[in-house]
């Protein structure tokens, strides 16, 4: 992974003169070499469209001992470097996957994929689809019927076609049309989502032509109508030059005069190791998941083999054609790495920043640098722990310093701000902030529908869900782990519990792979344990618990394509026995998928998962019942999952964090010392107890 250092950034070590680490993302030269091998399988006239050239991660049976030996300062042995490839032969439906062994310089695996397995979209294809839609004669004829003012600019938003089982075997795109403010058509940043049109071309990906035009329903039912002259509505812009900005906001500067407290060490051309406050881990980056963390350890103890956002699904509520197919799988349909923003200093990240740039491939098989795709920085998140001895007035308090690794992806209209957050008490969080612009559609004046909200004249924003799946591959003090859950139940009222106030925690071991749910009425809490590693103080198994927020799981009917395709979206927790290459909880290929290849299917194997190598998928999300305050741009909605130690340490692991004081923090005001009246008892000579008070 490439890196860039900015002023006041952390210490960045020089590249070690060693072979590339097995977990390092592919280098530019490795991507070029891989593409050359694949092209060599065809005549020179063949036109290949590469969808992915990325690291084929080593089998865990090889890599886990390698990592342990590396940490123990022992000889690691050798692991071949391999690349995974997806590509299409242009203007055909021939979609392939392959593996190239870069060490051995040979193609190890190469296969054409079968029906209903389609490649993701990419930037080049999106631009082509936009052009096809807007240059089509039939589409132009429909636009002409709108009688728009001269110079009006029409915009096409291509969407992955979706699935409904009706003539949808071939790979297609569904385009939704909008227009810029006709009075300001030259403004390329005009919010076209405030001016949706009812014309929706469908494009065949193979023939690269418009195969039909759908007309959107704009009333209360499925009825559509012919294209009519468009009634121009006012714009609704979000850019600052269109607002009367507040004048009373004073600067808030994040200053670290001595730089940051973490180190980033390069290992070879693309390797990167982050160390901070007893934490250490490797950072990876790929086209699909974007940021991936490997070999996460605290104070040398192993915690997580791999952490990543595995999938997300955004199913929409409008039951009418063509909206009934609207269900985005942004990671599988396009890719978080491909959509990663170039993060800006002082805007997206504050403080002493270290940037990491990702290396992926473009459609021609060339390396493509995603500059500043990840920012690494520290932040203050309030008090970490505190106690005031009210008898003496002495307060012991520390601040909660956190390390943040953040990436931002733009998916056409939406933004997701994705972050791993580490604290000094041994916990790690995964945070998602959803923002951006609602996906809109036209609606007739005076019409209200229960599946969406009118957010602007003539503009409907359909309700939808955001369902995320976090993949947690644990190694809690080793790879032999189990999943358990605690529940809190009232004790029966009896002589022992005569007042009826007692309650106890009951633990249940999950024995087979399955899907499970939270139950807040009994405080059901899931823990990943190592039963063979015991806490030296209380003898309990060391563990990490999962804090996941409540959310409404997939609303769509179990027989619907939405439900079948989003295999992770019907349970809070899925647990499976580890298998290499099972990484994506909705399956490897989500574009117009049918289901049956994701985590629900893996869990249905009913493998024994007690004291073995297991993987946990944590689902969380938002039920986005749209509101007018979400337009023209949506304030961030924030959701978090936390992984916290349970009986892993002998006491609070943040007990050794230096105390918070004015000399260190340099705040501008000091609070009064908290000192209450108190009484105390002192044991004197011959065991006599004397009492005194301080007022």
XYZ file of C-alpha atoms in Angstrom:
695
model
C 0.000 0.000 0.000
C 1.334 3.396 -0.972
C 1.623 6.057 1.673
C 1.906 9.801 1.778
C 3.167 11.780 4.710
C 1.965 15.277 5.560
C 3.178 17.870 8.027
C 2.858 16.798 11.684
C 2.168 13.221 10.648
C 3.345 10.219 12.694
C 6.707 8.574 12.335
C 6.836 6.562 9.125
C 9.545 3.938 8.981
C 11.666 3.298 5.931
C 10.773 0.342 3.739
C 12.454 -2.831 4.912
C 14.573 -4.569 2.301
C 12.637 -7.841 2.481
C 10.325 -9.732 0.174
C 6.763 -8.428 -0.025
C 4.675 -9.594 2.931
C 2.023 -12.231 2.098
C -0.737 -9.840 3.213
C 0.491 -6.753 1.366
C -1.785 -5.572 -1.470
C -0.555 -6.224 -4.984
C 2.058 -3.796 -6.251
C 1.726 -1.897 -9.514
C 4.182 -4.232 -11.203
C 2.335 -7.311 -9.915
C -0.930 -5.984 -11.365
C 0.750 -5.342 -14.717
C 2.324 -8.810 -14.754
C -0.989 -10.464 -13.861
C -2.854 -8.706 -16.669
C -0.123 -9.783 -19.095
C -0.576 -13.432 -18.102
C -4.341 -13.267 -18.701
C -3.983 -11.493 -22.040
C -1.535 -14.208 -23.032
C -4.381 -16.716 -22.941
C -6.018 -15.022 -25.944
C -5.114 -13.775 -29.414
C -3.784 -10.218 -29.465
C -7.062 -9.031 -30.996
C -9.076 -10.060 -27.899
C -10.489 -7.096 -25.969
C -10.581 -7.834 -22.249
C -12.331 -5.689 -19.642
C -10.736 -6.331 -16.249
C -13.092 -6.076 -13.297
C -10.570 -6.970 -10.601
C -6.905 -7.781 -10.185
C -6.329 -8.146 -6.478
C -4.431 -10.163 -3.889
C -5.421 -13.810 -3.576
C -4.927 -14.137 0.148
C -2.938 -17.155 1.341
C -4.691 -20.124 2.852
C -4.971 -19.725 6.599
C -3.246 -23.063 7.170
C -0.139 -21.455 5.670
C -0.518 -17.909 6.886
C -1.445 -18.394 10.559
C 1.846 -20.199 11.421
C 3.715 -17.620 9.344
C 2.282 -14.763 11.422
C 2.994 -16.511 14.723
C 6.587 -17.182 13.677
C 6.930 -13.566 12.564
C 5.821 -12.277 15.978
C 8.065 -14.747 17.789
C 11.112 -13.708 15.787
C 11.385 -17.124 14.153
C 11.934 -18.135 10.546
C 8.694 -17.677 8.649
C 9.214 -19.860 5.626
C 7.886 -18.884 2.215
C 4.376 -18.244 0.864
C 3.756 -17.745 -2.858
C 2.306 -14.440 -4.038
C -0.927 -14.931 -5.974
C -3.398 -12.657 -7.752
C -7.150 -13.116 -8.199
C -8.676 -11.849 -11.448
C -12.172 -11.156 -12.782
C -12.635 -10.061 -16.372
C -15.158 -9.907 -19.205
C -14.484 -10.328 -22.906
C -15.928 -7.041 -24.141
C -19.251 -7.116 -26.002
C -19.917 -10.659 -24.807
C -21.430 -12.298 -21.741
C -18.237 -14.272 -21.097
C -17.320 -13.512 -17.486
C -14.262 -15.239 -16.031
C -12.272 -15.659 -12.852
C -8.671 -16.781 -12.560
C -5.731 -17.092 -10.166
C -2.173 -16.309 -11.233
C 0.744 -17.564 -9.150
C 3.168 -14.663 -9.410
C 5.942 -16.541 -7.643
C 5.774 -19.512 -9.992
C 4.880 -17.286 -12.968
C 1.927 -19.362 -14.100
C -1.886 -19.363 -14.331
C -3.115 -21.760 -11.638
C -6.843 -21.516 -12.223
C -8.996 -20.105 -15.004
C -12.721 -20.635 -15.568
C -15.651 -19.039 -17.350
C -18.486 -18.475 -14.889
C -22.011 -19.700 -15.439
C -25.458 -18.114 -15.817
C -26.578 -15.382 -13.394
C -23.017 -14.664 -12.303
C -22.246 -11.160 -13.480
C -19.317 -8.853 -12.889
C -19.552 -5.613 -10.935
C -19.842 -2.198 -12.510
C -16.965 0.263 -12.706
C -16.373 3.904 -13.548
C -15.614 3.353 -17.214
C -18.768 1.293 -17.686
C -20.965 3.792 -15.834
C -19.830 6.616 -18.123
C -20.462 4.431 -21.184
C -23.972 3.523 -19.980
C -24.767 7.190 -19.328
C -23.693 8.022 -22.867
C -25.682 5.159 -24.434
C -28.842 6.228 -22.593
C -28.619 9.916 -23.467
C -27.616 9.404 -27.110
C -30.354 6.907 -27.911
C -32.869 8.210 -30.440
C -35.899 6.831 -28.597
C -34.746 8.417 -25.344
C -34.131 11.752 -27.086
C -37.640 11.632 -28.510
C -39.120 11.163 -25.035
C -37.001 13.994 -23.623
C -38.226 16.256 -26.440
C -41.829 15.658 -25.317
C -40.944 17.275 -21.965
C -40.521 20.631 -23.755
C -37.660 21.652 -21.493
C -36.122 25.131 -21.826
C -33.328 25.459 -24.354
C -29.941 24.551 -22.864
C -31.375 22.276 -20.146
C -28.917 19.523 -19.187
C -30.329 16.023 -18.612
C -28.403 13.640 -16.339
C -28.488 9.823 -16.344
C -27.899 7.831 -13.136
C -27.131 4.193 -14.044
C -28.207 1.594 -11.476
C -27.379 -2.078 -11.340
C -30.502 -3.661 -12.831
C -31.487 -5.780 -9.853
C -33.396 -9.075 -9.892
C -37.026 -10.128 -10.102
C -36.779 -13.329 -12.145
C -38.557 -11.780 -15.137
C -36.384 -11.839 -18.279
C -33.368 -10.730 -16.265
C -30.768 -13.387 -17.027
C -28.626 -11.105 -19.174
C -26.551 -8.341 -17.629
C -28.363 -4.986 -17.771
C -28.472 -1.471 -16.365
C -31.515 0.583 -15.293
C -31.019 4.318 -15.783
C -32.930 7.026 -13.931
C -33.001 10.446 -15.565
C -32.823 13.859 -13.910
C -32.056 17.382 -15.013
C -30.069 20.318 -13.731
C -31.728 23.555 -12.789
C -32.721 24.944 -16.226
C -31.901 28.461 -15.018
C -28.356 27.399 -14.133
C -27.559 24.524 -16.478
C -23.872 25.349 -16.673
C -23.393 24.486 -12.989
C -22.058 20.915 -13.073
C -22.632 20.664 -9.291
C -26.327 21.482 -9.529
C -28.446 19.067 -7.476
C -30.187 17.131 -10.226
C -31.849 14.859 -7.656
C -34.287 17.740 -7.007
C -35.569 17.463 -10.584
C -36.303 13.796 -11.428
C -37.862 12.700 -14.721
C -40.221 9.768 -15.350
C -38.163 8.276 -18.208
C -36.022 5.211 -17.378
C -33.959 3.563 -20.158
C -32.757 -0.042 -19.782
C -29.374 -0.882 -21.352
C -28.054 -4.287 -22.432
C -24.428 -4.577 -21.267
C -23.450 -6.876 -24.149
C -25.034 -5.096 -27.133
C -24.502 -1.689 -25.499
C -27.894 -0.420 -26.587
C -31.174 0.723 -25.077
C -33.464 -2.313 -25.208
C -36.548 -0.613 -23.748
C -37.724 2.505 -21.957
C -39.622 2.122 -18.697
C -41.977 4.898 -17.665
C -42.096 5.497 -13.940
C -45.362 5.501 -12.001
C -45.894 8.908 -10.427
C -49.209 8.437 -8.609
C -50.507 6.145 -5.885
C -50.572 2.925 -7.905
C -48.812 1.105 -10.760
C -50.337 3.346 -13.427
C -47.934 5.030 -15.815
C -48.676 7.694 -18.383
C -47.084 8.993 -21.536
C -44.434 11.690 -21.424
C -45.992 15.148 -20.976
C -44.591 18.696 -20.862
C -42.575 19.072 -17.670
C -43.634 21.588 -15.046
C -40.420 23.290 -13.961
C -39.898 23.156 -10.196
C -37.531 25.326 -8.150
C -34.017 24.009 -7.514
C -32.842 22.733 -4.133
C -29.065 23.108 -3.932
C -26.657 21.902 -1.252
C -23.364 23.588 -2.202
C -22.222 26.443 0.089
C -22.384 29.188 -2.545
C -26.177 28.768 -2.647
C -26.646 29.183 1.126
C -26.684 32.110 3.534
C -23.921 30.739 5.707
C -23.814 31.245 9.476
C -21.435 33.961 10.628
C -21.076 33.065 14.335
C -19.007 29.888 14.128
C -15.516 30.290 15.558
C -12.520 28.076 14.676
C -11.956 24.807 16.520
C -8.419 23.640 15.813
C -7.101 20.144 16.453
C -3.440 20.690 17.326
C -0.825 18.049 18.183
C 2.389 20.053 18.574
C 4.527 16.941 19.049
C 2.825 14.958 16.293
C 0.722 11.830 16.616
C 1.324 8.928 19.012
C 1.212 6.137 16.433
C 3.800 4.792 14.040
C 3.302 3.564 10.488
C 6.022 1.244 9.242
C 6.341 0.273 5.620
C 7.323 -3.292 4.753
C 8.229 -3.449 1.103
C 6.409 -1.431 -1.538
C 2.836 -1.831 -0.325
C 3.020 -3.235 3.204
C 1.983 -1.081 6.152
C 1.976 -1.879 9.880
C 0.312 0.471 12.372
C 1.307 0.463 16.049
C -0.450 2.558 18.685
C -0.979 2.251 22.439
C -0.197 -1.494 22.595
C -2.208 -2.182 19.415
C -0.584 -3.517 16.253
C -2.096 -4.594 12.936
C -1.588 -4.622 9.180
C -3.701 -2.503 6.861
C -4.802 -3.895 3.519
C -6.858 -2.450 0.696
C -8.735 -4.070 -2.160
C -11.235 -3.069 -4.816
C -14.232 -4.698 -3.120
C -13.950 -4.289 0.655
C -11.699 -1.246 0.578
C -9.920 -1.163 3.942
C -9.103 -4.523 5.567
C -7.277 -5.110 8.866
C -5.147 -8.198 9.450
C -3.355 -9.762 12.414
C -4.832 -7.452 15.062
C -3.035 -7.782 18.397
C -3.027 -5.998 21.751
C 0.173 -5.999 23.798
C 1.369 -8.940 21.712
C -1.744 -11.080 22.315
C -3.690 -12.212 19.262
C -7.256 -10.948 18.856
C -8.451 -10.894 15.238
C -7.032 -12.590 12.173
C -9.043 -10.405 9.759
C -11.617 -7.595 10.090
C -13.576 -6.104 7.202
C -16.937 -4.813 6.062
C -18.107 -7.873 4.174
C -21.274 -6.610 2.471
C -24.111 -4.151 2.529
C -27.612 -4.185 1.083
C -29.928 -1.237 0.489
C -33.413 -2.553 -0.391
C -36.079 0.026 -1.284
C -39.735 -0.026 -0.234
C -41.564 1.009 -3.434
C -43.330 -2.150 -4.727
C -43.987 -0.815 -8.246
C -42.064 -1.594 -11.426
C -39.167 -0.884 -11.899
C -38.529 0.258 -8.324
C -39.343 -3.214 -6.973
C -35.893 -4.333 -8.202
C -34.089 -1.476 -6.502
C -31.688 -3.122 -4.041
C -28.074 -2.001 -4.115
C -25.186 -4.188 -2.940
C -22.612 -1.433 -3.070
C -19.561 -3.550 -2.249
C -20.379 -6.465 -4.529
C -22.034 -4.414 -7.286
C -19.193 -1.885 -7.560
C -16.649 -1.987 -4.717
C -15.646 0.120 -1.717
C -12.050 0.363 -2.933
C -13.119 1.530 -6.367
C -15.432 4.181 -4.881
C -13.005 5.470 -2.224
C -12.650 9.250 -1.963
C -9.369 11.128 -2.094
C -9.480 12.430 1.477
C -8.612 16.071 2.041
C -6.490 17.468 4.839
C -8.526 19.662 7.202
C -11.840 18.580 5.663
C -12.381 14.840 5.939
C -9.806 14.258 8.686
C -8.496 16.613 11.391
C -5.281 16.657 13.394
C -1.948 15.037 12.606
C -2.881 12.874 9.642
C -1.205 9.935 7.937
C -2.628 8.983 4.545
C -2.571 5.577 2.892
C -3.205 5.183 -0.820
C -4.616 1.976 -2.266
C -3.456 0.259 -5.444
C -6.133 -1.408 -7.575
C -6.529 -2.135 -11.292
C -8.367 -0.242 -14.015
C -10.516 -1.867 -16.751
C -7.494 -2.204 -19.046
C -5.520 -4.125 -16.441
C -3.258 -1.227 -15.558
C -2.476 -0.282 -11.950
C -4.639 2.557 -10.629
C -3.584 4.486 -7.532
C -6.430 5.488 -5.191
C -4.715 8.414 -3.522
C -5.346 9.148 0.152
C -7.985 6.426 0.348
C -7.466 5.959 4.110
C -6.619 8.537 6.749
C -5.127 7.540 10.088
C -5.395 9.950 12.996
C -6.053 10.271 16.698
C -9.060 11.885 18.296
C -10.215 12.767 21.790
C -13.528 11.130 22.718
C -14.178 12.570 26.132
C -13.356 10.964 29.453
C -11.958 7.439 29.409
C -12.403 6.774 33.109
C -12.712 8.877 36.259
C -13.250 8.650 39.974
C -13.347 11.399 42.581
C -12.717 10.487 46.190
C -15.350 12.716 47.706
C -13.684 12.445 51.084
C -10.450 14.054 49.902
C -11.635 15.810 46.775
C -8.931 14.147 44.682
C -10.031 13.190 41.199
C -8.243 10.616 39.053
C -9.239 11.068 35.418
C -7.904 10.128 32.004
C -9.060 11.150 28.544
C -10.235 8.571 26.023
C -7.737 8.850 23.180
C -8.745 6.904 20.084
C -7.016 5.844 16.889
C -9.184 6.188 13.787
C -8.690 4.595 10.383
C -11.239 6.184 8.094
C -12.294 5.736 4.501
C -15.138 7.447 2.636
C -16.929 5.996 -0.359
C -19.280 7.759 -2.759
C -21.916 5.535 -4.355
C -23.499 7.888 -6.935
C -25.865 9.806 -4.632
C -24.814 8.354 -1.259
C -21.728 8.632 0.925
C -20.603 6.207 3.589
C -17.928 7.221 6.091
C -16.398 3.969 7.316
C -14.019 3.789 10.274
C -12.253 1.358 12.552
C -11.755 3.007 15.958
C -9.368 1.648 18.602
C -9.247 2.811 22.210
C -6.792 2.405 25.065
C -9.047 0.004 26.987
C -8.631 -2.830 24.485
C -11.839 -2.222 22.511
C -12.301 -1.743 18.787
C -15.351 -0.225 17.109
C -16.584 -0.218 13.542
C -18.489 2.970 12.744
C -20.626 3.829 9.730
C -21.845 7.337 9.014
C -24.421 7.532 6.231
C -24.801 10.845 4.418
C -25.087 12.168 0.866
C -28.238 12.696 -1.196
C -31.416 10.629 -1.228
C -32.207 8.598 -4.340
C -35.291 10.365 -5.659
C -38.106 9.792 -8.132
C -40.927 11.934 -9.554
C -44.350 12.145 -7.929
C -47.499 13.992 -8.959
C -48.521 17.119 -7.069
C -50.796 16.482 -4.097
C -50.007 12.762 -3.942
C -48.826 11.026 -0.769
C -47.758 7.389 -0.525
C -46.880 5.247 2.507
C -43.602 3.946 1.030
C -41.854 7.315 0.824
C -41.804 11.008 1.720
C -42.200 14.054 -0.494
C -39.008 16.034 0.158
C -39.388 18.743 -2.506
C -42.171 19.713 -4.923
C -42.611 16.816 -7.334
C -39.905 14.723 -5.592
C -40.432 11.466 -3.688
C -37.704 9.797 -1.595
C -38.655 6.150 -1.068
C -38.049 4.562 2.315
C -35.221 2.038 2.354
C -32.932 0.056 4.620
C -29.158 0.133 5.022
C -28.048 -3.294 6.236
C -24.337 -3.900 6.836
C -22.416 -7.081 7.558
C -19.137 -6.890 9.500
C -16.956 -9.963 9.102
C -15.029 -10.848 12.274
C -12.434 -13.606 11.914
C -11.251 -14.043 15.518
C -8.112 -15.473 17.064
C -8.760 -14.742 20.732
C -5.460 -15.954 22.232
C -5.352 -18.415 19.337
C -7.599 -19.845 16.619
C -9.542 -22.350 18.745
C -12.561 -20.255 19.671
C -16.254 -20.673 20.421
C -19.339 -18.440 20.309
C -21.491 -18.170 23.429
C -24.252 -15.872 24.542
C -25.190 -14.585 27.976
C -28.746 -13.898 29.081
C -29.944 -12.237 32.276
C -32.876 -13.969 33.986
C -34.680 -13.332 37.246
C -34.087 -15.886 39.998
C -37.192 -17.733 41.125
C -38.760 -16.267 44.210
C -38.022 -18.613 47.086
C -36.447 -18.652 50.541
C -33.057 -17.780 49.051
C -34.531 -14.934 46.961
C -37.257 -13.984 49.378
C -37.473 -10.345 48.241
C -37.644 -11.264 44.553
C -34.814 -8.992 43.490
C -32.159 -11.522 42.541
C -31.121 -12.258 38.990
C -28.349 -14.262 37.368
C -26.444 -14.477 34.114
C -26.786 -17.731 32.175
C -24.330 -18.724 29.450
C -25.180 -20.850 26.397
C -22.652 -22.345 23.980
C -23.559 -22.177 20.271
C -22.691 -25.616 18.979
C -23.474 -25.434 15.237
C -23.150 -22.854 12.489
C -26.386 -20.873 12.283
C -28.066 -17.477 12.327
C -28.907 -15.909 15.685
C -30.633 -12.796 16.987
C -30.300 -10.340 19.823
C -32.948 -10.296 22.545
C -32.863 -7.109 24.554
C -35.515 -8.306 26.982
C -32.943 -10.738 28.423
C -29.876 -8.652 27.503
C -28.605 -11.383 25.169
C -24.918 -10.678 24.579
C -22.697 -12.668 22.247
C -19.091 -13.427 23.165
C -16.228 -15.025 21.279
C -14.333 -17.139 23.817
C -11.185 -19.190 24.075
C -12.161 -21.855 26.604
C -8.567 -23.091 26.860
C -7.218 -19.698 27.966
C -8.355 -18.702 31.442
C -8.217 -15.419 33.278
C -5.646 -15.788 36.093
C -7.799 -13.856 38.556
C -11.287 -15.367 38.170
C -10.608 -18.463 36.071
C -13.135 -17.536 33.401
C -12.438 -18.027 29.683
C -10.900 -15.016 27.967
C -13.345 -13.455 25.523
C -14.435 -10.483 23.454
C -18.096 -9.505 23.461
C -20.071 -8.038 20.572
C -22.003 -4.821 21.122
C -24.387 -4.447 18.184
C -27.206 -1.892 18.000
C -30.809 -2.988 17.456
C -32.152 -2.625 13.936
C -35.071 -3.850 11.878
C -33.886 -6.782 9.808
C -34.858 -7.305 6.170
C -38.508 -6.260 5.795
C -39.053 -7.797 2.361
C -40.900 -11.124 2.182
C -38.711 -14.233 2.661
C -39.639 -15.402 -0.846
C -38.660 -12.060 -2.403
C -35.466 -11.587 -4.375
C -34.416 -8.873 -1.897
C -34.474 -11.441 0.900
C -32.952 -14.292 -1.103
C -30.048 -12.167 -2.316
C -29.139 -10.456 0.970
C -28.328 -13.692 2.788
C -26.970 -11.901 5.846
C -29.897 -9.529 6.394
C -32.282 -11.760 8.354
C -30.217 -12.267 11.527
C -28.156 -10.078 13.852
C -25.436 -12.732 14.018
C -24.266 -15.470 11.688
C -21.519 -17.875 12.724
C -19.788 -20.340 10.410
C -16.812 -22.658 10.471
C -13.876 -21.056 8.695
C -13.270 -21.930 5.060
C -10.796 -20.204 2.787
C -12.317 -17.756 0.291
C -15.641 -17.406 2.136
C -15.360 -13.652 2.567
C -18.543 -12.005 1.275
C -21.762 -12.613 3.169
C -24.027 -12.044 0.131
C -21.836 -14.231 -2.065
C -18.959 -13.461 -4.389
C -21.083 -12.023 -7.230
C -24.050 -9.839 -6.247
C -24.868 -8.155 -9.576
C -28.344 -9.523 -10.479
C -27.662 -12.407 -8.101
C -30.174 -15.069 -7.125
C -28.960 -15.936 -3.623
C -27.814 -19.308 -2.376
C -24.093 -18.480 -2.320
C -23.682 -16.453 0.872
C -23.523 -16.750 4.627
C -27.036 -18.162 5.107
C -26.098 -21.054 2.850
C -22.771 -21.548 4.643
C -24.461 -21.554 8.042
C -26.970 -24.155 6.845
C -24.135 -26.696 6.680
C -24.607 -26.956 10.452
C -20.901 -27.455 11.033
C -19.683 -28.008 14.573
C -18.158 -24.715 15.706
C -17.146 -25.415 19.305
C -13.468 -24.793 20.020
C -12.476 -24.492 16.394
C -11.656 -21.875 13.789
C -14.882 -19.922 13.313
C -16.040 -16.679 11.670
C -18.718 -14.343 13.018
C -20.762 -11.978 10.848
C -22.317 -9.068 12.738
C -25.265 -7.344 11.076
C -26.325 -3.786 11.864
C -28.154 -1.070 10.028
C -30.662 1.716 9.592
C -34.322 1.725 8.678
C -34.262 4.945 6.692
C -37.767 6.319 6.876
C -37.080 9.377 4.788
C -37.813 12.888 6.028
C -37.675 16.314 4.459
C -34.681 17.205 6.680
C -32.663 14.619 4.725
C -32.827 16.834 1.636
C -31.042 18.308 -0.266
C -28.245 16.523 1.612
C -28.594 14.188 4.556
C -27.116 14.893 8.004
C -24.944 11.974 9.103
C -26.706 8.994 10.648
C -24.216 7.167 12.881
C -24.206 3.481 13.828
C -21.505 1.459 15.576
C -20.528 -2.085 16.410
C -18.055 -2.642 19.259
C -15.827 -5.572 20.198
C -14.897 -5.344 23.886
C -12.763 -7.514 26.178
C -14.471 -9.740 28.733
C -12.171 -11.366 31.308
C -9.328 -10.954 28.836
C -7.282 -8.669 31.087
C -6.559 -8.790 34.804
C -7.906 -5.274 35.348
C -8.867 -2.164 33.405
C -6.269 -2.128 30.599
C -6.445 1.670 30.427
C -5.375 2.044 34.071
C -1.880 3.064 32.928
C -3.008 5.926 30.681
C -1.412 9.164 31.986
C -3.820 11.374 33.934
C -5.559 14.243 32.258
C -4.382 17.650 33.451
C -4.278 21.240 32.325
C -0.551 21.244 31.606
C -1.022 18.426 29.125
C -4.389 19.427 27.619
C -4.064 23.237 27.761
C -7.775 23.983 28.067
C -8.837 27.576 28.636
C -10.929 27.145 31.804
C -10.521 25.070 34.964
C -13.481 23.539 36.795
C -13.766 23.902 40.534
C -12.406 21.080 42.617
C -15.144 18.691 43.733
C -14.889 18.269 47.530
C -17.904 17.179 49.562
C -18.344 17.062 53.362
C -17.585 13.567 54.660
C -17.218 11.445 57.760
C -14.640 8.765 58.515
C -13.864 6.139 61.109
C -10.271 5.651 62.304
C -9.111 2.538 64.128
C -6.868 3.598 67.025
C -5.093 1.909 69.919
C -6.597 -1.312 71.235
C -9.003 -1.392 68.291
C -11.009 1.625 69.383
C -12.843 3.347 66.541
C -13.112 7.126 66.532
C -15.329 9.045 64.174
C -14.794 12.521 62.791
C -16.264 14.655 60.055
C -15.067 17.353 57.697
C -17.466 20.145 56.815
